[in-house]
Amino acid sequence: MNEDDKQAAQPDNQQPTDTGETVEAEGEQRTPEELSAALEAAEARAQENWSEYLRARAEMENLRRRSEKDVAAARQQSLEKLAGELLAVKDSLEMGLKAAQEENADAARLAEGSELTLRMFDQALGKFSIEEIDPQGERFDPERHEAMTAQETADYDPNTVVNVIQKGYRIGERLLRPARVIVSKAPSDSGDGA
Amino acid sequence: MNEDDKQAAQPDNQQPTDTGETVEAEGEQRTPEELSAALEAAEARAQENWSEYLRARAEMENLRRRSEKDVAAARQQSLEKLAGELLAVKDSLEMGLKAAQEENADAARLAEGSELTLRMFDQALGKFSIEEIDPQGERFDPERHEAMTAQETADYDPNTVVNVIQKGYRIGERLLRPARVIVSKAPSDSGDGA
């Protein structure tokens, strides 16, 4: 047998059929019975491959639906996890308020209560890699700091954060909110190179 | 032509090939050229269906990878959204602490500050359908309440929440944390039917 017949006889997934060549000349070499058998096999293979294709499509549709559910569930679980950690912080805040509303409320003790609540808050956020950005005295970083204004001063190198108006926050390495800062600049009467 | 030949000549996706019948007798009615042509067509169809199948498989693999990313992204976005809302609450708490640490700190003003912080906290949680469960005076609901103890009292119908030790929280209709309560029970010396 020649190459064509061999290819025609193999399963599809082993070699592409070379459909460019004519088989008329070769056809005369194979008996009608052989051709019929080959035809039947090819038809069966075509049918099987089509079924496989349809099965793959159905599986993909299921995957698509399932992943929509997974996304919604992930969103919900994330919320519930963080919210769950924060409830104790809220409890603490409420207890502080109750104490502050009592007759002999003592400001010092209230301050202690607020400190405790704040520590709990920091810890809860920390569990999710949410950290403060408090860059007092650091070099100004436009990626994480927002300069509200610049201040002439000789006490700091230029472009240093001299004051933090509002702390920033990051979640992991992503910025959640930039720190709002006042940045130093060289005094205008300075004669020396900075 | 008979039924078999008709089926063999149709595209795969229209009718399953009946591979049970022999075609030997019929084969003698078709010329080798006709059979060869049919064979070539069937081979081509089988190949094409296989390609479609492989393409569907590759698409499914991409879908799987993309959905993993989508799930991780959803988790992260959810966190960032809630955390973002809470930063202002933390700011408020910190300002309250600063005020409490000052020399002439006034407990009444500190209480006002705590109330404000708490209101902000409630609003932030509310944006995510996180609500308090504060069932004072309501019928005991084991789905949402956790009974710490029962108290004999004639002032309430039995199985009523007489005291809320700790508020609960729900997120939408899901329970985040049950309310911890004291439940009423009928006084033991009661002769009347309740």
Tab-separated table of C-alpha atoms in Angstrom:
chain	number	residue	atom	x	y	z
A	1	MET	CA	0.000	0.000	0.000
A	2	ASN	CA	1.170	3.519	-0.504
A	3	GLU	CA	1.466	6.398	1.976
A	4	ASP	CA	-2.058	7.696	1.333
A	5	ASP	CA	-3.728	4.461	2.200
A	6	LYS	CA	-1.673	4.181	5.362
A	7	GLN	CA	-2.706	7.670	6.421
A	8	ALA	CA	-6.327	7.010	5.637
A	9	ALA	CA	-6.244	3.896	7.780
A	10	GLN	CA	-4.737	5.554	10.895
A	11	PRO	CA	-6.738	7.202	13.693
A	12	ASP	CA	-7.173	10.927	13.188
A	13	ASN	CA	-5.161	11.941	16.153
A	14	GLN	CA	-1.947	10.520	14.869
A	15	GLN	CA	-1.363	12.154	11.520
A	16	PRO	CA	-3.189	14.774	9.520
A	17	THR	CA	-4.758	13.445	6.406
A	18	ASP	CA	-3.151	14.813	3.309
A	19	THR	CA	-6.241	15.657	1.360
A	20	GLY	CA	-4.346	17.317	-1.462
A	21	GLU	CA	-3.484	14.218	-3.406
A	22	THR	CA	-5.981	12.530	-5.625
A	23	VAL	CA	-6.693	8.972	-4.784
A	24	GLU	CA	-8.299	8.025	-8.029
A	25	ALA	CA	-5.249	6.257	-9.379
A	26	GLU	CA	-4.704	4.502	-6.037
A	27	GLY	CA	-8.441	3.762	-5.714
A	28	GLU	CA	-8.171	1.325	-8.505
A	29	GLN	CA	-5.591	-0.589	-6.535
A	30	ARG	CA	-7.895	-1.079	-3.536
A	31	THR	CA	-10.913	-3.269	-3.797
A	32	PRO	CA	-14.338	-1.758	-3.298
A	33	GLU	CA	-14.593	-3.841	-0.150
A	34	GLU	CA	-11.422	-2.304	1.240
A	35	LEU	CA	-12.605	1.165	0.323
A	36	SER	CA	-15.996	0.562	1.903
A	37	ALA	CA	-14.399	-0.670	5.089
A	38	ALA	CA	-12.090	2.340	5.172
A	39	LEU	CA	-15.052	4.636	4.532
A	40	GLU	CA	-17.031	3.104	7.364
A	41	ALA	CA	-14.098	3.513	9.718
A	42	ALA	CA	-13.581	7.119	8.666
A	43	GLU	CA	-17.261	7.907	9.153
A	44	ALA	CA	-17.133	6.380	12.616
A	45	ARG	CA	-14.064	8.400	13.493
A	46	ALA	CA	-15.647	11.605	12.216
A	47	GLN	CA	-18.706	10.925	14.325
A	48	GLU	CA	-16.668	10.148	17.410
A	49	ASN	CA	-14.602	13.290	17.046
A	50	TRP	CA	-17.769	15.320	16.711
A	51	SER	CA	-19.125	13.804	19.905
A	52	GLU	CA	-15.893	14.626	21.688
A	53	TYR	CA	-16.172	18.178	20.460
A	54	LEU	CA	-19.734	18.527	21.706
A	55	ARG	CA	-18.743	17.077	25.059
A	56	ALA	CA	-15.894	19.565	25.359
A	57	ARG	CA	-18.273	22.417	24.563
A	58	ALA	CA	-20.749	21.272	27.219
A	59	GLU	CA	-17.946	20.977	29.766
A	60	MET	CA	-16.820	24.474	28.953
A	61	GLU	CA	-20.321	25.827	29.477
A	62	ASN	CA	-20.460	24.180	32.913
A	63	LEU	CA	-17.047	25.607	33.725
A	64	ARG	CA	-18.205	29.065	32.768
A	65	ARG	CA	-21.268	28.853	35.020
A	66	ARG	CA	-19.303	27.419	37.901
A	67	SER	CA	-16.665	30.101	37.716
A	68	GLU	CA	-19.306	32.824	37.913
A	69	LYS	CA	-20.492	31.232	41.148
A	70	ASP	CA	-16.929	30.932	42.406
A	71	VAL	CA	-16.300	34.627	41.791
A	72	ALA	CA	-19.445	35.658	43.655
A	73	ALA	CA	-18.600	33.317	46.529
A	74	ALA	CA	-15.021	34.645	46.768
A	75	ARG	CA	-16.322	38.196	46.910
A	76	GLN	CA	-18.742	37.295	49.708
A	77	GLN	CA	-16.279	35.238	51.752
A	78	SER	CA	-13.697	38.015	51.650
A	79	LEU	CA	-16.225	40.508	52.955
A	80	GLU	CA	-17.394	38.208	55.713
A	81	LYS	CA	-13.860	37.475	56.847
A	82	LEU	CA	-12.870	41.112	57.223
A	83	ALA	CA	-16.232	42.134	58.655
A	84	GLY	CA	-16.040	39.315	61.183
A	85	GLU	CA	-12.687	40.598	62.442
A	86	LEU	CA	-14.080	44.108	62.800
A	87	LEU	CA	-17.060	43.254	64.972
A	88	ALA	CA	-14.883	42.975	68.074
A	89	VAL	CA	-13.470	46.427	67.277
A	90	LYS	CA	-16.976	47.839	67.103
A	91	ASP	CA	-17.856	46.123	70.393
A	92	SER	CA	-14.851	47.799	72.003
A	93	LEU	CA	-15.839	51.186	70.617
A	94	GLU	CA	-19.378	50.778	71.955
A	95	MET	CA	-18.129	49.841	75.396
A	96	GLY	CA	-15.927	52.938	75.341
A	97	LEU	CA	-18.910	55.070	74.466
A	98	LYS	CA	-20.963	53.610	77.306
A	99	ALA	CA	-18.120	54.379	79.706
A	100	ALA	CA	-17.864	57.933	78.370
A	101	GLN	CA	-21.581	58.489	78.937
A	102	GLU	CA	-21.466	57.528	82.612
A	103	GLU	CA	-21.638	60.114	85.344
A	104	ASN	CA	-18.102	59.998	86.620
A	105	ALA	CA	-16.519	59.395	83.248
A	106	ASP	CA	-12.764	59.855	83.497
A	107	ALA	CA	-11.000	61.220	80.410
A	108	ALA	CA	-7.812	59.303	81.152
A	109	ARG	CA	-9.626	55.987	81.303
A	110	LEU	CA	-11.536	56.877	78.161
A	111	ALA	CA	-8.217	57.511	76.432
A	112	GLU	CA	-7.052	54.054	77.538
A	113	GLY	CA	-10.205	52.517	76.114
A	114	SER	CA	-9.729	54.303	72.799
A	115	GLU	CA	-6.116	53.134	72.657
A	116	LEU	CA	-7.261	49.558	73.161
A	117	THR	CA	-9.869	49.900	70.446
A	118	LEU	CA	-7.288	51.340	68.070
A	119	ARG	CA	-4.845	48.520	68.759
A	120	MET	CA	-7.577	45.987	68.002
A	121	PHE	CA	-8.364	47.877	64.822
A	122	ASP	CA	-4.711	47.761	63.701
A	123	GLN	CA	-4.513	44.062	64.448
A	124	ALA	CA	-7.699	43.273	62.562
A	125	LEU	CA	-6.482	45.160	59.490
A	126	GLY	CA	-3.030	43.611	59.830
A	127	LYS	CA	-4.500	40.143	59.363
A	128	PHE	CA	-5.281	41.218	55.823
A	129	SER	CA	-1.889	42.829	55.214
A	130	ILE	CA	-3.429	46.274	55.576
A	131	GLU	CA	-0.734	48.519	57.048
A	132	GLU	CA	-0.332	52.213	57.791
A	133	ILE	CA	1.858	54.518	55.739
A	134	ASP	CA	3.280	56.988	58.229
A	135	PRO	CA	6.314	58.498	56.478
A	136	GLN	CA	7.337	61.187	58.938
A	137	GLY	CA	10.924	62.185	58.152
A	138	GLU	CA	11.196	59.936	55.090
A	139	ARG	CA	11.962	60.881	51.534
A	140	PHE	CA	8.874	61.963	49.605
A	141	ASP	CA	7.546	59.074	47.496
A	142	PRO	CA	4.993	60.142	44.880
A	143	GLU	CA	3.789	56.537	44.613
A	144	ARG	CA	2.593	56.530	48.210
A	145	HIS	CA	2.441	60.139	49.345
A	146	GLU	CA	0.306	63.066	48.299
A	147	ALA	CA	1.981	66.419	48.873
A	148	MET	CA	-0.563	68.898	50.211
A	149	THR	CA	1.992	71.703	50.215
A	150	ALA	CA	5.700	72.402	50.444
A	151	GLN	CA	7.397	74.107	53.343
A	152	GLU	CA	10.648	75.951	53.289
A	153	THR	CA	12.936	74.630	55.969
A	154	ALA	CA	16.618	74.154	56.607
A	155	ASP	CA	15.915	71.476	59.222
A	156	TYR	CA	15.363	68.772	56.606
A	157	ASP	CA	16.866	67.812	53.299
A	158	PRO	CA	14.635	68.966	50.451
A	159	ASN	CA	11.838	66.600	49.413
A	160	THR	CA	11.487	65.110	52.874
A	161	VAL	CA	8.157	64.523	54.571
A	162	VAL	CA	8.125	67.039	57.428
A	163	ASN	CA	4.549	66.518	58.497
A	164	VAL	CA	1.934	63.814	58.030
A	165	ILE	CA	-1.520	65.411	57.766
A	166	GLN	CA	-3.251	62.073	57.288
A	167	LYS	CA	-1.752	58.589	57.364
A	168	GLY	CA	-2.007	56.461	54.290
A	169	TYR	CA	-2.700	52.770	53.998
A	170	ARG	CA	-1.478	49.949	51.809
A	171	ILE	CA	-2.795	46.436	51.344
A	172	GLY	CA	0.209	44.285	50.722
A	173	GLU	CA	2.162	46.237	48.141
A	174	ARG	CA	-0.917	47.888	46.643
A	175	LEU	CA	-1.758	51.423	47.672
A	176	LEU	CA	-5.113	51.734	49.433
A	177	ARG	CA	-4.838	55.453	50.145
A	178	PRO	CA	-1.814	57.770	49.920
A	179	ALA	CA	-0.484	59.533	52.992
A	180	ARG	CA	-1.224	63.261	52.881
A	181	VAL	CA	1.948	65.104	53.757
A	182	ILE	CA	3.800	68.392	53.866
A	183	VAL	CA	7.107	68.220	52.018
A	184	SER	CA	10.236	70.236	52.739
A	185	LYS	CA	11.850	72.513	50.196
A	186	ALA	CA	15.102	74.376	50.325
A	187	PRO	CA	14.823	77.851	51.876
A	188	SER	CA	14.790	80.482	49.087
A	189	ASP	CA	17.655	82.467	50.567
A	190	SER	CA	19.980	79.511	50.718
A	191	GLY	CA	23.261	80.211	48.977
A	192	ASP	CA	24.763	76.767	49.426
A	193	GLY	CA	24.217	73.931	46.997
A	194	ALA	CA	21.809	71.403	48.460
B	1	MET	CA	-29.016	4.491	-3.497
B	2	ASN	CA	-30.020	2.994	-0.250
B	3	GLU	CA	-30.203	4.512	3.238
B	4	ASP	CA	-26.639	3.566	4.182
B	5	ASP	CA	-25.032	5.401	1.344
B	6	LYS	CA	-27.134	8.473	2.035
B	7	GLN	CA	-26.002	8.481	5.643
B	8	ALA	CA	-22.390	8.018	4.715
B	9	ALA	CA	-22.565	11.002	2.405
B	10	GLN	CA	-24.053	13.468	4.931
B	11	PRO	CA	-22.053	15.710	7.225
B	12	ASP	CA	-21.404	14.176	10.608
B	13	ASN	CA	-23.399	16.609	12.608
B	14	GLN	CA	-26.664	15.757	10.989
B	15	GLN	CA	-27.108	12.071	11.528
B	16	PRO	CA	-25.173	9.418	13.354
B	17	THR	CA	-23.588	6.896	11.109
B	18	ASP	CA	-25.191	3.510	11.429
B	19	THR	CA	-22.074	1.424	11.575
B	20	GLY	CA	-23.888	-1.782	12.333
B	21	GLU	CA	-24.831	-2.739	8.809
B	22	THR	CA	-22.311	-4.172	6.436
B	23	VAL	CA	-21.787	-2.242	3.271
B	24	GLU	CA	-20.144	-4.977	1.312
B	25	ALA	CA	-23.157	-5.753	-0.774
B	26	GLU	CA	-23.805	-2.038	-1.393
B	27	GLY	CA	-20.111	-1.380	-2.021
B	28	GLU	CA	-20.361	-3.264	-5.226
B	29	GLN	CA	-22.939	-0.758	-6.446
B	30	ARG	CA	-20.637	2.253	-6.016
B	31	THR	CA	-17.643	2.702	-8.171
B	32	PRO	CA	-14.198	2.716	-6.586
B	33	GLU	CA	-13.965	6.359	-7.620
B	34	GLU	CA	-17.144	7.204	-5.742
B	35	LEU	CA	-15.966	5.312	-2.702
B	36	SER	CA	-12.560	6.991	-2.813
B	37	ALA	CA	-14.155	10.403	-3.017
B	38	ALA	CA	-16.448	9.577	-0.124
B	39	LEU	CA	-13.490	8.269	1.855
B	40	GLU	CA	-11.505	11.424	1.239
B	41	ALA	CA	-14.437	13.546	2.358
B	42	ALA	CA	-14.946	11.451	5.477
B	43	GLU	CA	-11.252	11.664	6.359
B	44	ALA	CA	-11.375	15.432	5.940
B	45	ARG	CA	-14.442	15.685	8.140
B	46	ALA	CA	-12.851	13.495	10.801
B	47	GLN	CA	-9.781	15.692	10.774
B	48	GLU	CA	-11.802	18.869	10.958
B	49	ASN	CA	-13.852	17.599	13.891
B	50	TRP	CA	-10.676	16.638	15.684
B	51	SER	CA	-9.306	20.152	15.191
B	52	GLU	CA	-12.538	21.631	16.530
B	53	TYR	CA	-12.254	19.380	19.547
B	54	LEU	CA	-8.670	20.435	20.219
B	55	ARG	CA	-9.637	24.073	19.846
B	56	ALA	CA	-12.453	23.632	22.347
B	57	ARG	CA	-10.065	21.988	24.787
B	58	ALA	CA	-7.562	24.834	24.479
B	59	GLU	CA	-10.336	27.387	24.995
B	60	MET	CA	-11.435	25.555	28.108
B	61	GLU	CA	-7.912	25.608	29.487
B	62	ASN	CA	-7.741	29.368	28.981
B	63	LEU	CA	-11.122	29.752	30.628
B	64	ARG	CA	-9.930	27.755	33.626
B	65	ARG	CA	-6.841	29.934	34.048
B	66	ARG	CA	-8.764	33.126	33.604
B	67	SER	CA	-11.379	32.142	36.133
B	68	GLU	CA	-8.695	31.462	38.745
B	69	LYS	CA	-7.484	35.012	38.209
B	70	ASP	CA	-11.025	36.343	38.379
B	71	VAL	CA	-11.612	34.625	41.715
B	72	ALA	CA	-8.403	36.031	43.217
B	73	ALA	CA	-9.240	39.485	41.882
B	74	ALA	CA	-12.778	39.361	43.289
B	75	ARG	CA	-11.417	38.388	46.683
B	76	GLN	CA	-8.963	41.285	46.627
B	77	GLN	CA	-11.403	43.903	45.356
B	78	SER	CA	-13.947	42.995	48.008
B	79	LEU	CA	-11.346	43.442	50.737
B	80	GLU	CA	-10.152	46.750	49.344
B	81	LYS	CA	-13.678	48.113	49.064
B	82	LEU	CA	-14.602	47.384	52.671
B	83	ALA	CA	-11.182	48.366	53.998
B	84	GLY	CA	-11.366	51.631	52.081
B	85	GLU	CA	-14.665	52.513	53.754
B	86	LEU	CA	-13.212	51.755	57.173
B	87	LEU	CA	-10.187	54.041	56.938
B	88	ALA	CA	-12.306	57.107	57.653
B	89	VAL	CA	-13.679	55.341	60.731
B	90	LYS	CA	-10.157	54.695	61.940
B	91	ASP	CA	-9.217	58.324	61.285
B	92	SER	CA	-12.164	59.408	63.433
B	93	LEU	CA	-11.153	57.057	66.220
B	94	GLU	CA	-7.593	58.384	66.156
B	95	MET	CA	-8.777	61.986	66.313
B	96	GLY	CA	-10.943	61.036	69.296
B	97	LEU	CA	-7.942	59.515	71.016
B	98	LYS	CA	-5.838	62.638	70.430
B	99	ALA	CA	-8.613	64.736	71.957
B	100	ALA	CA	-8.854	62.386	74.946
B	101	GLN	CA	-5.110	62.702	75.545
B	102	GLU	CA	-5.166	66.489	75.739
B	103	GLU	CA	-4.877	68.315	79.027
B	104	ASN	CA	-8.400	69.639	79.362
B	105	ALA	CA	-10.074	66.638	77.825
B	106	ASP	CA	-13.796	66.803	78.415
B	107	ALA	CA	-15.604	63.495	78.828
B	108	ALA	CA	-18.803	64.826	77.302
B	109	ARG	CA	-17.040	65.931	74.143
B	110	LEU	CA	-15.204	62.615	74.002
B	111	ALA	CA	-18.539	60.843	74.167
B	112	GLU	CA	-19.751	62.941	71.232
B	113	GLY	CA	-16.645	61.978	69.277
B	114	SER	CA	-17.181	58.297	69.987
B	115	GLU	CA	-20.802	58.567	68.915
B	116	LEU	CA	-19.706	60.093	65.620
B	117	THR	CA	-17.139	57.366	65.069
B	118	LEU	CA	-19.756	54.727	65.796
B	119	ARG	CA	-22.224	56.254	63.371
B	120	MET	CA	-19.557	56.257	60.668
B	121	PHE	CA	-18.810	52.641	61.493
B	122	ASP	CA	-22.483	51.676	61.142
B	123	GLN	CA	-22.750	53.501	57.835
B	124	ALA	CA	-19.612	51.881	56.444
B	125	LEU	CA	-20.868	48.404	57.352
B	126	GLY	CA	-24.337	49.254	56.058
B	127	LYS	CA	-22.942	49.832	52.572
B	128	PHE	CA	-22.217	46.123	52.513
B	129	SER	CA	-25.588	45.106	53.955
B	130	ILE	CA	-23.979	44.401	57.302
B	131	GLU	CA	-26.591	45.178	59.961
B	132	GLU	CA	-26.923	44.783	63.716
B	133	ILE	CA	-29.135	42.174	65.352
B	134	ASP	CA	-30.459	43.854	68.471
B	135	PRO	CA	-33.511	41.796	69.469
B	136	GLN	CA	-34.412	43.354	72.794
B	137	GLY	CA	-38.017	42.403	73.598
B	138	GLU	CA	-38.405	40.160	70.553
B	139	ARG	CA	-39.265	36.496	70.407
B	140	PHE	CA	-36.216	34.271	70.795
B	141	ASP	CA	-34.978	33.094	67.369
B	142	PRO	CA	-32.474	30.235	67.554
B	143	GLU	CA	-31.331	31.021	64.004
B	144	ARG	CA	-30.056	34.425	65.045
B	145	HIS	CA	-29.805	34.418	68.830
B	146	GLU	CA	-27.654	32.514	71.260
B	147	ALA	CA	-29.248	32.107	74.679
B	148	MET	CA	-26.636	32.568	77.411
B	149	THR	CA	-29.150	31.818	80.138
B	150	ALA	CA	-32.840	31.904	80.936
B	151	GLN	CA	-34.424	34.202	83.471
B	152	GLU	CA	-37.651	33.669	85.289
B	153	THR	CA	-39.879	36.661	84.872
B	154	ALA	CA	-43.553	37.513	84.700
B	155	ASP	CA	-42.824	40.770	82.879
B	156	TYR	CA	-42.387	39.065	79.514
B	157	ASP	CA	-43.998	36.213	77.642
B	158	PRO	CA	-41.825	33.124	77.870
B	159	ASN	CA	-39.097	32.779	75.244
B	160	THR	CA	-38.679	36.497	74.841
B	161	VAL	CA	-35.309	38.232	74.714
B	162	VAL	CA	-35.157	40.223	77.948
B	163	ASN	CA	-31.571	41.316	77.681
B	164	VAL	CA	-29.000	41.604	74.905
B	165	ILE	CA	-25.549	40.800	76.278
B	166	GLN	CA	-23.878	41.301	72.914
B	167	LYS	CA	-25.418	42.438	69.650
B	168	GLY	CA	-25.295	40.140	66.690
B	169	TYR	CA	-24.668	40.959	63.054
B	170	ARG	CA	-25.976	39.730	59.747
B	171	ILE	CA	-24.727	40.322	56.214
B	172	GLY	CA	-27.797	40.441	54.050
B	173	GLU	CA	-29.765	37.416	55.182
B	174	ARG	CA	-26.693	35.436	56.225
B	175	LEU	CA	-25.769	35.354	59.901
B	176	LEU	CA	-22.364	36.860	60.639
B	177	ARG	CA	-22.575	36.440	64.432
B	178	PRO	CA	-25.575	35.589	66.640
B	179	ALA	CA	-26.799	38.019	69.279
B	180	ARG	CA	-26.004	36.772	72.789
B	181	VAL	CA	-29.122	37.141	74.888
B	182	ILE	CA	-30.926	36.316	78.095
B	183	VAL	CA	-34.269	34.670	77.459
B	184	SER	CA	-37.341	34.817	79.665
B	185	LYS	CA	-39.004	31.758	81.112
B	186	ALA	CA	-42.235	31.413	83.025
B	187	PRO	CA	-41.858	31.854	86.806
B	188	SER	CA	-41.872	28.428	88.499
B	189	ASP	CA	-44.626	29.341	90.942
B	190	SER	CA	-47.028	30.492	88.279
B	191	GLY	CA	-50.409	28.745	88.525
B	192	ASP	CA	-51.956	30.375	85.457
B	193	GLY	CA	-51.538	29.102	81.963
B	194	ALA	CA	-49.131	31.266	79.975
